[in-house]
Coordinates of C-alpha atoms in Angstrom, one line a residue:
Chain A
M1 CA 0.1 0.4 0.0
I2 CA 3.1 2.8 1.2
R3 CA 4.9 1.5 -2.5
W4 CA 1.7 2.4 -4.2
V5 CA 1.2 6.4 -2.7
V6 CA 5.2 6.4 -3.1
W7 CA 4.2 5.2 -6.9
F8 CA 1.2 7.4 -7.6
L9 CA 2.6 11.0 -6.2
V10 CA 5.2 10.2 -8.6
S11 CA 3.6 10.1 -12.0
S12 CA 1.1 12.6 -10.2
G13 CA 3.7 14.6 -9.4
A14 CA 4.7 13.9 -13.3
A15 CA 1.7 14.8 -14.8
V16 CA 0.8 18.2 -13.2
A17 CA 4.4 18.8 -14.1
C18 CA 4.2 18.1 -18.3
E19 CA 0.5 20.1 -18.4
T20 CA 2.6 23.7 -17.9
A21 CA 6.0 22.1 -19.7
G22 CA 5.3 23.6 -23.2
Q23 CA 5.3 21.5 -25.8
R24 CA 6.1 17.8 -27.5
M25 CA 9.1 17.0 -28.6
S26 CA 9.0 14.2 -31.6
S27 CA 11.2 11.1 -31.4
E28 CA 10.9 8.4 -34.3
I29 CA 11.1 6.0 -31.5
Q30 CA 7.0 4.7 -30.9
N31 CA 5.8 4.5 -27.0
A32 CA 9.3 6.8 -26.4
P33 CA 9.1 8.3 -23.3
K34 CA 7.5 12.0 -23.5
V35 CA 9.7 15.0 -23.2
H36 CA 8.1 18.0 -23.3
V37 CA 10.1 21.4 -23.7
A38 CA 9.4 24.9 -23.3
L39 CA 10.9 27.4 -23.6
D40 CA 10.8 31.3 -23.2
E41 CA 10.7 33.9 -26.1
I42 CA 14.3 33.3 -28.4
R43 CA 15.9 36.4 -29.0
L44 CA 18.5 36.4 -32.0
S45 CA 22.0 36.4 -31.3
Q46 CA 20.9 36.1 -26.8
P47 CA 21.7 33.7 -24.5
F48 CA 18.3 31.2 -23.6
S49 CA 17.2 29.0 -22.1
I50 CA 15.0 25.9 -21.9
L51 CA 13.1 23.8 -19.7
L52 CA 12.9 19.3 -20.4
T53 CA 10.4 16.9 -18.6
V54 CA 10.6 13.8 -19.4
C55 CA 6.9 13.7 -18.7
D56 CA 6.9 9.2 -18.2
D57 CA 8.3 7.6 -15.0
V58 CA 11.4 6.3 -16.4
A59 CA 14.5 6.6 -14.3
V60 CA 16.7 9.4 -16.6
S61 CA 20.8 8.9 -16.5
E62 CA 21.6 11.0 -19.1
V63 CA 20.5 14.8 -21.3
R64 CA 22.4 16.1 -24.1
V65 CA 21.1 19.0 -25.7
D66 CA 21.6 20.3 -29.3
A67 CA 20.8 22.4 -31.9
I68 CA 21.3 22.4 -36.0
M69 CA 20.0 24.8 -38.9
P70 CA 19.7 21.9 -41.3
A71 CA 19.1 24.5 -43.9
H72 CA 23.1 25.9 -43.2
Q73 CA 24.5 22.9 -42.1
H74 CA 26.2 24.5 -39.1
G75 CA 24.8 23.9 -34.9
L76 CA 25.2 25.2 -31.7
N77 CA 28.8 28.1 -31.6
Y78 CA 28.4 27.4 -27.6
A79 CA 27.5 24.0 -25.3
P80 CA 24.6 24.3 -23.6
K81 CA 25.4 23.2 -20.3
I82 CA 22.3 21.0 -18.4
T83 CA 21.5 20.6 -14.8
A84 CA 19.0 18.5 -13.6
L85 CA 16.3 20.1 -11.1
G86 CA 14.8 17.4 -10.4
D87 CA 11.4 14.9 -10.9
R88 CA 13.0 14.3 -14.6
V89 CA 12.9 18.3 -15.0
F90 CA 15.9 19.6 -16.8
R91 CA 17.3 22.6 -17.6
A92 CA 19.3 23.5 -20.4
D93 CA 21.4 27.3 -20.3
N94 CA 24.1 29.3 -22.6
M95 CA 22.0 28.5 -25.9
L96 CA 22.6 31.1 -28.7
F97 CA 21.3 30.8 -31.7
H98 CA 22.5 33.1 -34.0
M99 CA 20.9 33.3 -37.4
P100 CA 17.2 33.3 -38.1
G101 CA 15.4 30.5 -39.7
L102 CA 14.7 27.4 -38.9
W103 CA 16.4 25.7 -36.1
E104 CA 15.8 21.8 -35.0
L105 CA 16.6 21.0 -31.5
R106 CA 17.8 18.0 -30.9
V107 CA 17.7 15.9 -27.0
D108 CA 19.2 12.7 -26.4
T109 CA 18.4 11.6 -23.4
N110 CA 19.7 7.8 -22.2
F111 CA 16.7 5.5 -19.5
G112 CA 19.3 3.9 -18.3
R113 CA 21.2 1.9 -21.0
R114 CA 18.0 2.8 -24.0
S115 CA 19.3 5.6 -25.8
I116 CA 16.7 7.7 -27.4
S117 CA 15.7 10.6 -29.4
Y118 CA 14.5 13.8 -29.5
T119 CA 13.9 16.6 -32.3
S120 CA 11.3 19.9 -32.1
D121 CA 12.0 22.8 -34.5
V122 CA 12.4 26.2 -33.3
V123 CA 11.5 28.8 -36.3
L124 CA 13.5 32.8 -35.2
K125 CA 13.1 35.6 -36.8
Chain B
M1 CA 22.4 77.9 -67.9
K2 CA 22.7 73.5 -67.2
V3 CA 23.5 74.6 -64.0
L4 CA 20.4 76.0 -63.2
V5 CA 18.3 73.4 -65.0
T6 CA 20.6 71.3 -63.3
A7 CA 19.7 72.6 -60.0
A8 CA 16.4 73.2 -60.9
F9 CA 15.8 68.5 -61.2
V10 CA 17.8 68.2 -58.0
V11 CA 15.6 70.4 -56.5
L12 CA 12.3 68.8 -58.1
A13 CA 14.0 65.0 -57.4
G14 CA 13.7 65.8 -53.4
A15 CA 10.6 67.3 -53.9
V16 CA 9.4 63.7 -55.3
R17 CA 8.2 61.5 -52.5
S18 CA 8.8 57.8 -51.9
E19 CA 5.9 55.7 -51.2
V20 CA 7.1 52.4 -48.3
L21 CA 7.2 48.8 -50.3
L22 CA 8.3 46.5 -47.6
S23 CA 5.5 44.0 -47.4
D24 CA 4.4 43.6 -43.6
D25 CA 6.8 40.8 -43.2
E26 CA 9.6 43.4 -44.8
I27 CA 8.2 45.3 -41.9
Q28 CA 8.4 43.4 -39.2
Q29 CA 12.0 42.5 -40.0
T30 CA 13.1 45.6 -40.9
L31 CA 12.6 47.0 -36.4
S32 CA 14.6 44.1 -35.7
F33 CA 17.4 46.7 -36.6
G34 CA 16.0 49.2 -34.3
P35 CA 16.3 50.8 -31.9
W36 CA 19.4 52.8 -32.1
P37 CA 21.2 53.4 -30.0
I38 CA 21.0 51.3 -28.4
S39 CA 20.6 51.4 -24.2
L40 CA 23.9 50.1 -22.6
Q41 CA 25.5 48.8 -18.9
S42 CA 29.4 49.9 -18.0
D43 CA 31.2 46.9 -18.5
P44 CA 30.6 45.0 -14.4
S45 CA 34.1 43.4 -15.2
N46 CA 36.0 47.2 -15.9
R47 CA 35.7 48.1 -12.9
V48 CA 36.0 52.1 -14.0
S49 CA 34.5 51.2 -16.7
S50 CA 32.0 54.8 -17.4
D51 CA 34.0 56.5 -14.9
T52 CA 34.7 60.5 -16.6
R53 CA 37.9 60.3 -15.2
A54 CA 39.4 56.9 -16.7
I55 CA 37.2 57.9 -20.1
A56 CA 39.5 61.3 -20.3
L57 CA 42.0 59.4 -19.5
G58 CA 41.7 56.7 -22.3
A59 CA 41.4 59.2 -24.5
A60 CA 44.3 61.2 -24.0
L61 CA 46.5 57.9 -24.0
F62 CA 44.6 56.5 -27.4
N63 CA 45.9 59.8 -29.1
D64 CA 49.7 59.8 -27.1
P65 CA 52.5 57.8 -28.9
V66 CA 53.6 56.8 -24.7
L67 CA 52.0 53.9 -25.4
S68 CA 53.8 52.8 -28.0
A69 CA 57.2 51.1 -27.0
D70 CA 59.6 53.9 -28.9
S71 CA 56.8 57.1 -28.5
A72 CA 56.6 56.1 -32.0
F73 CA 52.6 56.6 -32.6
S74 CA 49.9 57.0 -30.8
C75 CA 46.4 53.9 -31.4
A76 CA 45.1 56.9 -32.8
R77 CA 48.0 56.8 -35.9
C78 CA 45.7 53.7 -37.5
H79 CA 42.4 54.6 -36.0
D80 CA 42.1 57.4 -36.3
P81 CA 39.1 59.6 -35.3
E82 CA 38.9 62.0 -38.3
Q83 CA 38.4 58.5 -40.4
A84 CA 35.6 56.8 -38.6
F85 CA 38.4 55.1 -36.4
T86 CA 40.2 53.4 -39.2
T87 CA 41.9 54.5 -42.1
S88 CA 42.2 53.6 -46.0
D89 CA 45.1 51.3 -45.9
A90 CA 43.8 48.5 -47.0
R91 CA 45.7 46.0 -44.0
A92 CA 46.9 48.3 -40.7
F93 CA 51.1 49.6 -40.8
G94 CA 52.7 48.9 -37.2
R95 CA 55.7 48.4 -37.2
V96 CA 55.7 46.2 -39.5
L97 CA 52.6 46.4 -42.0
V98 CA 50.3 43.7 -40.2
D99 CA 47.8 41.3 -42.2
R100 CA 44.4 42.2 -41.7
N101 CA 42.2 45.7 -42.1
T102 CA 42.2 48.3 -39.3
P103 CA 38.6 47.7 -37.8
S104 CA 36.5 50.3 -36.6
L105 CA 36.0 51.1 -33.6
R106 CA 32.8 52.8 -33.0
N107 CA 29.4 50.4 -31.4
L108 CA 31.9 48.0 -29.3
A109 CA 30.5 47.9 -25.8
G110 CA 28.8 45.1 -24.8
L111 CA 30.3 42.9 -28.1
R112 CA 30.4 38.2 -26.9
W113 CA 33.3 39.0 -29.8
Y114 CA 36.2 41.2 -30.2
G115 CA 39.0 41.0 -32.7
W116 CA 38.3 39.7 -36.6
G117 CA 39.9 36.9 -35.1
G118 CA 37.4 37.0 -31.6
K119 CA 40.5 36.3 -29.7
S120 CA 39.5 39.0 -27.0
D121 CA 36.3 38.7 -25.0
S122 CA 35.8 42.2 -23.0
L123 CA 36.9 45.9 -25.1
W124 CA 39.8 45.9 -22.1
A125 CA 41.7 43.1 -23.8
A126 CA 41.4 43.8 -26.4
S127 CA 42.4 47.0 -25.9
L128 CA 45.4 45.8 -24.1
H129 CA 47.2 43.2 -26.5
P130 CA 48.2 45.7 -28.8
I131 CA 50.0 47.9 -26.4
I132 CA 52.1 44.2 -25.6
E133 CA 51.5 43.5 -29.7
E134 CA 55.5 43.2 -30.8
Q135 CA 54.4 44.1 -34.6
E136 CA 52.0 47.0 -32.5
M137 CA 52.8 49.0 -29.7
A138 CA 55.5 46.4 -28.2
H139 CA 55.7 47.1 -24.6
S140 CA 56.9 45.3 -22.2
K141 CA 54.7 45.1 -18.9
E142 CA 57.9 46.4 -17.3
S143 CA 58.4 49.4 -20.0
L144 CA 54.8 50.3 -20.2
K145 CA 55.4 51.0 -16.3
A146 CA 57.9 53.1 -16.8
A147 CA 56.6 55.2 -19.5
I148 CA 52.3 56.1 -17.4
S149 CA 55.1 56.5 -14.3
E150 CA 57.2 59.3 -16.6
S151 CA 54.9 60.9 -18.5
I152 CA 52.6 63.6 -17.7
Y153 CA 49.4 61.4 -17.2
I154 CA 50.9 59.7 -14.0
D155 CA 48.4 61.9 -12.0
D156 CA 45.5 60.9 -13.5
F157 CA 46.4 57.8 -12.5
E158 CA 47.4 57.3 -9.7
A159 CA 43.9 58.9 -9.2
I160 CA 41.9 56.6 -10.2
F161 CA 44.8 53.0 -9.8
G162 CA 46.6 54.8 -6.6
D163 CA 50.5 55.0 -6.4
I164 CA 51.7 53.2 -9.2
Q165 CA 55.3 52.4 -7.7
I166 CA 53.5 49.8 -5.4
Q167 CA 51.3 48.1 -8.7
D168 CA 52.9 45.3 -10.5
P169 CA 53.8 45.8 -14.3
E170 CA 50.9 43.7 -15.1
L171 CA 48.9 45.6 -13.1
V172 CA 49.5 48.5 -14.8
L173 CA 48.6 47.1 -17.5
V174 CA 45.5 45.6 -16.8
N175 CA 44.8 49.3 -15.4
T176 CA 46.1 51.4 -18.8
A177 CA 43.9 48.7 -20.9
K178 CA 40.7 48.8 -19.1
T179 CA 41.5 53.3 -18.9
L180 CA 41.2 52.2 -23.3
S181 CA 38.1 50.4 -22.5
A182 CA 36.3 53.1 -21.0
Y183 CA 36.7 55.7 -23.5
L184 CA 35.5 53.2 -26.5
E185 CA 33.1 52.4 -24.8
T186 CA 32.5 55.6 -25.7
L187 CA 33.0 55.8 -29.6
A188 CA 29.4 54.8 -31.3
T189 CA 28.0 56.3 -34.4
G190 CA 24.7 58.8 -34.0
R191 CA 21.5 58.4 -35.9
T192 CA 21.5 57.8 -39.8
Q193 CA 17.7 57.9 -42.2
F194 CA 17.5 54.6 -41.9
D195 CA 17.0 55.1 -38.3
D196 CA 14.6 57.6 -39.0
F197 CA 12.9 55.4 -41.5
R198 CA 13.0 52.6 -39.5
D199 CA 11.1 54.1 -35.9
A200 CA 8.5 55.6 -38.8
L201 CA 7.8 52.2 -39.6
E202 CA 7.5 51.4 -35.9
N203 CA 5.4 54.2 -35.1
Q204 CA 2.8 53.8 -37.5
D205 CA 3.7 57.0 -39.3
L206 CA 4.4 56.0 -43.1
A207 CA 4.3 59.7 -44.1
A208 CA 8.0 59.8 -43.1
A209 CA 9.0 56.5 -43.5
A210 CA 7.8 57.7 -47.1
N211 CA 10.8 59.8 -47.2
Y212 CA 13.0 56.9 -46.9
P213 CA 14.7 56.7 -50.7
E214 CA 12.1 54.3 -52.7
A215 CA 16.2 52.6 -53.9
A216 CA 17.5 52.2 -50.4
Q217 CA 14.4 50.5 -49.8
R218 CA 15.0 47.4 -52.1
G219 CA 18.1 46.8 -51.3
L220 CA 16.5 47.0 -47.8
Q221 CA 14.4 44.0 -48.9
L222 CA 17.4 42.1 -51.2
F223 CA 19.1 42.7 -47.4
I224 CA 16.7 40.4 -45.9
G225 CA 15.2 38.2 -48.6
R226 CA 17.6 36.7 -51.7
G227 CA 20.4 38.8 -51.0
N228 CA 20.4 36.5 -47.7
C229 CA 22.4 39.0 -45.6
V230 CA 20.5 39.3 -42.4
F231 CA 22.1 35.4 -41.3
C232 CA 24.5 37.5 -40.4
H233 CA 24.0 40.7 -40.5
N234 CA 21.3 41.1 -38.7
G235 CA 19.9 43.2 -34.8
P236 CA 20.8 46.6 -34.9
R237 CA 23.9 46.6 -34.8
F238 CA 23.9 44.5 -37.9
S239 CA 25.5 41.7 -37.2
N240 CA 25.9 38.5 -35.6
N241 CA 28.7 39.1 -34.1
E242 CA 30.0 35.7 -35.1
F243 CA 32.6 34.1 -37.2
H244 CA 31.7 33.1 -41.2
D245 CA 33.3 32.7 -44.1
A246 CA 33.4 34.9 -46.6
G247 CA 34.6 33.4 -49.2
V248 CA 37.2 35.7 -49.3
P249 CA 40.6 34.2 -49.3
Y250 CA 42.8 33.9 -46.1
F251 CA 46.4 32.9 -48.2
L252 CA 48.5 35.9 -47.1
S253 CA 51.6 33.8 -49.2
E254 CA 52.3 30.7 -51.1
T255 CA 53.0 29.3 -47.4
E256 CA 50.9 30.8 -45.1
V257 CA 47.1 31.5 -44.1
D258 CA 45.6 33.9 -42.1
D259 CA 43.7 31.0 -39.7
G260 CA 41.5 33.6 -38.2
R261 CA 38.8 32.5 -35.6
F262 CA 40.9 28.9 -35.5
G263 CA 43.0 30.9 -34.3
G264 CA 41.2 34.1 -32.3
L265 CA 40.4 30.7 -30.1
N266 CA 43.3 29.1 -29.8
F267 CA 44.7 32.6 -28.5
L268 CA 42.2 33.1 -25.6
L269 CA 41.7 29.9 -24.3
S270 CA 45.8 30.5 -24.0
N271 CA 45.8 33.5 -22.4
A272 CA 44.8 35.4 -18.7
Y273 CA 42.9 38.0 -19.7
T274 CA 39.8 36.5 -20.4
L275 CA 36.3 37.0 -18.4
D276 CA 36.9 34.1 -16.8
G277 CA 39.9 35.1 -15.4
N278 CA 41.8 36.8 -12.8
W279 CA 41.6 40.4 -13.8
S280 CA 37.9 40.4 -14.4
D281 CA 36.8 43.0 -11.9
D282 CA 33.0 41.4 -11.8
A283 CA 33.1 38.6 -8.8
E284 CA 29.8 36.6 -10.7
K285 CA 32.3 36.3 -13.8
Q286 CA 29.0 37.4 -15.8
G287 CA 30.2 37.1 -19.3
A288 CA 32.7 34.0 -18.5
W289 CA 29.8 31.2 -19.6
V290 CA 30.7 32.3 -23.3
V291 CA 35.0 31.7 -23.1
R292 CA 33.8 28.6 -21.1
S293 CA 31.4 27.2 -23.5
V294 CA 32.3 28.1 -27.0
R295 CA 33.2 25.3 -28.8
R296 CA 36.1 24.6 -31.5
S297 CA 35.9 22.7 -34.8
H298 CA 38.1 22.6 -37.4
S299 CA 35.5 24.4 -39.4
D300 CA 36.8 27.8 -37.7
F301 CA 39.8 28.0 -40.6
G302 CA 39.7 30.8 -42.1
T303 CA 37.1 32.5 -40.4
F304 CA 36.1 36.0 -39.5
R305 CA 33.6 38.3 -37.2
T306 CA 31.1 39.7 -38.6
P307 CA 31.6 42.9 -38.8
S308 CA 28.8 46.0 -37.9
L309 CA 27.4 47.8 -41.3
R310 CA 26.8 50.8 -39.0
G311 CA 28.5 53.3 -40.7
V312 CA 30.2 51.3 -42.7
A313 CA 29.9 53.7 -45.5
E314 CA 32.7 55.0 -44.1
T315 CA 35.4 52.5 -43.7
A316 CA 36.1 51.2 -47.1
P317 CA 38.2 49.1 -47.4
Y318 CA 36.5 45.7 -46.8
M319 CA 37.0 42.0 -45.4
H320 CA 39.3 41.2 -42.9
D321 CA 42.1 41.9 -45.4
G322 CA 41.1 44.7 -46.9
S323 CA 40.8 42.8 -50.8
L324 CA 37.5 45.4 -51.3
I325 CA 38.3 48.6 -52.0
D326 CA 34.3 50.2 -52.2
L327 CA 30.7 48.8 -51.2
D328 CA 29.8 47.9 -54.9
A329 CA 33.2 46.0 -55.0
V330 CA 31.4 43.7 -51.7
I331 CA 28.5 43.5 -53.2
R332 CA 30.3 42.3 -56.4
H333 CA 32.0 39.7 -54.4
Y334 CA 29.1 38.2 -53.2
S335 CA 26.4 38.8 -56.5
E336 CA 30.0 36.4 -58.1
I337 CA 30.9 34.5 -55.1
D338 CA 32.9 31.6 -55.7
T339 CA 32.0 29.3 -54.2
E340 CA 34.5 26.9 -54.7
R341 CA 36.1 28.9 -52.2
L342 CA 34.6 28.6 -49.1
H343 CA 35.4 25.6 -46.6
A344 CA 33.7 22.0 -48.0
D345 CA 32.7 21.3 -44.4
G346 CA 31.8 24.6 -43.6
E347 CA 28.5 26.0 -43.0
A348 CA 25.9 26.3 -46.4
I349 CA 25.1 30.2 -46.6
L350 CA 26.7 31.5 -49.7
S351 CA 25.3 31.0 -53.1
E352 CA 26.1 33.3 -55.8
L353 CA 23.5 35.8 -56.0
S354 CA 23.7 37.3 -59.8
L355 CA 22.5 40.7 -59.1
S356 CA 21.3 42.7 -61.3
E357 CA 23.2 46.1 -61.9
Q358 CA 20.4 47.8 -60.7
E359 CA 19.6 45.4 -57.7
I360 CA 23.4 46.0 -56.7
A361 CA 23.1 50.6 -57.1
D362 CA 19.3 49.4 -54.6
L363 CA 21.8 47.1 -52.3
T364 CA 25.0 50.1 -52.3
A365 CA 21.9 52.6 -51.2
F366 CA 20.3 50.7 -48.6
L367 CA 24.3 50.6 -47.2
E368 CA 25.4 53.9 -47.4
S369 CA 22.5 54.9 -45.3
L370 CA 23.4 53.5 -42.1
S371 CA 25.9 56.0 -42.6
K372 CA 25.8 59.8 -40.7
V373 CA 24.7 61.6 -43.7
P374 CA 27.6 63.4 -44.4

């Protein structure tokens, strides 16, 4: 009974977080744990942060964040800094988009030995 | 009679009002180039930033040969205040002919990187290196301390920084650079015809906006449209302040190359004068994330910092090596660019634009509108 209650609290906590956790990221893997990304207004050539939330009740061992401009064949000039905030929420700082256009945000997440990639498109004017 | 006819034509032409040619989307993009001037805060890494005494001392030192080892020349020789803080030479001549064009020193406050290769992450560090660079001012730390001590500026220096005799020569060097930086922060280009246009659009005053010449408007449309100039030249400074391969050869001779950003990063990451170092006055190290997280890549080789386009008509010649004599040559360079010269594994941004003569003239008109009216 106690185990069930703990599971319920963790599960409902994640569910609540995901309601306001931004847009869901895409993955080509079927039944991949849901990952949401929240980003504030992004200003061209100015650093910004994003918030990543893993919405399913799974252990996350590592999160890596990157971004590319597919049309221009280049990525970020600065390496994002990842901070685990707890409850499967992660913040990536030092993000900087130095050109307008379509950026593809990439998040690689390790769930134990299983690594899953997620993407999300961001258009910066 | 001919003079009268010409004068009448000029008056008539001046009286003809243009229209606003831009679409709603183009207007939104245009707004991103302002407002101007931008508001700036003091540099937290420089404790004498915005200090009026330091600004005055920096201005005096900038214009005095005391900062060169043999008192041969001042900073102002290559960064001539009468020539937009550059000169018309393709490449600067310090003690020898250096490899790069002298950049203008206006609008430098608050940038993330300085220099063509971005070897400095602060304006005070960018001010420091030329003082001790052998090809430029060629001081040692010790000779600089002696020169300042014996100069007419010693009282002003000590009023700001205290007794020079108890300061380590390296501290004197850094303090001197910080006064130069305090001065350089104050150098900015003024408002332009473009800014009036941009602000009129923001205020939805189309009648005022229509005073902006149609040729410049068409040039702006190319700049943010087919020309793709805005990819790198964006924001109120018309620069993303990052590093790109502009298709300009970086061979200095048959055996030497200018490695650009690649060398700039090597220099930056191996010297003490960064925002992450002990010479920064900012206890919180606010800007240090840049040097801590900047990525290195072999495609940095031969890339150079995007220059601001504000005041660009006043700073010919152009590109990192000063190889393009005027704005017309720059536009033709991008119009006819040889993509074979670009890094095979670099970014895919530039392509041959094949601009018409009319389009080249329009882009020139737009770029000229980013400078003050003579």
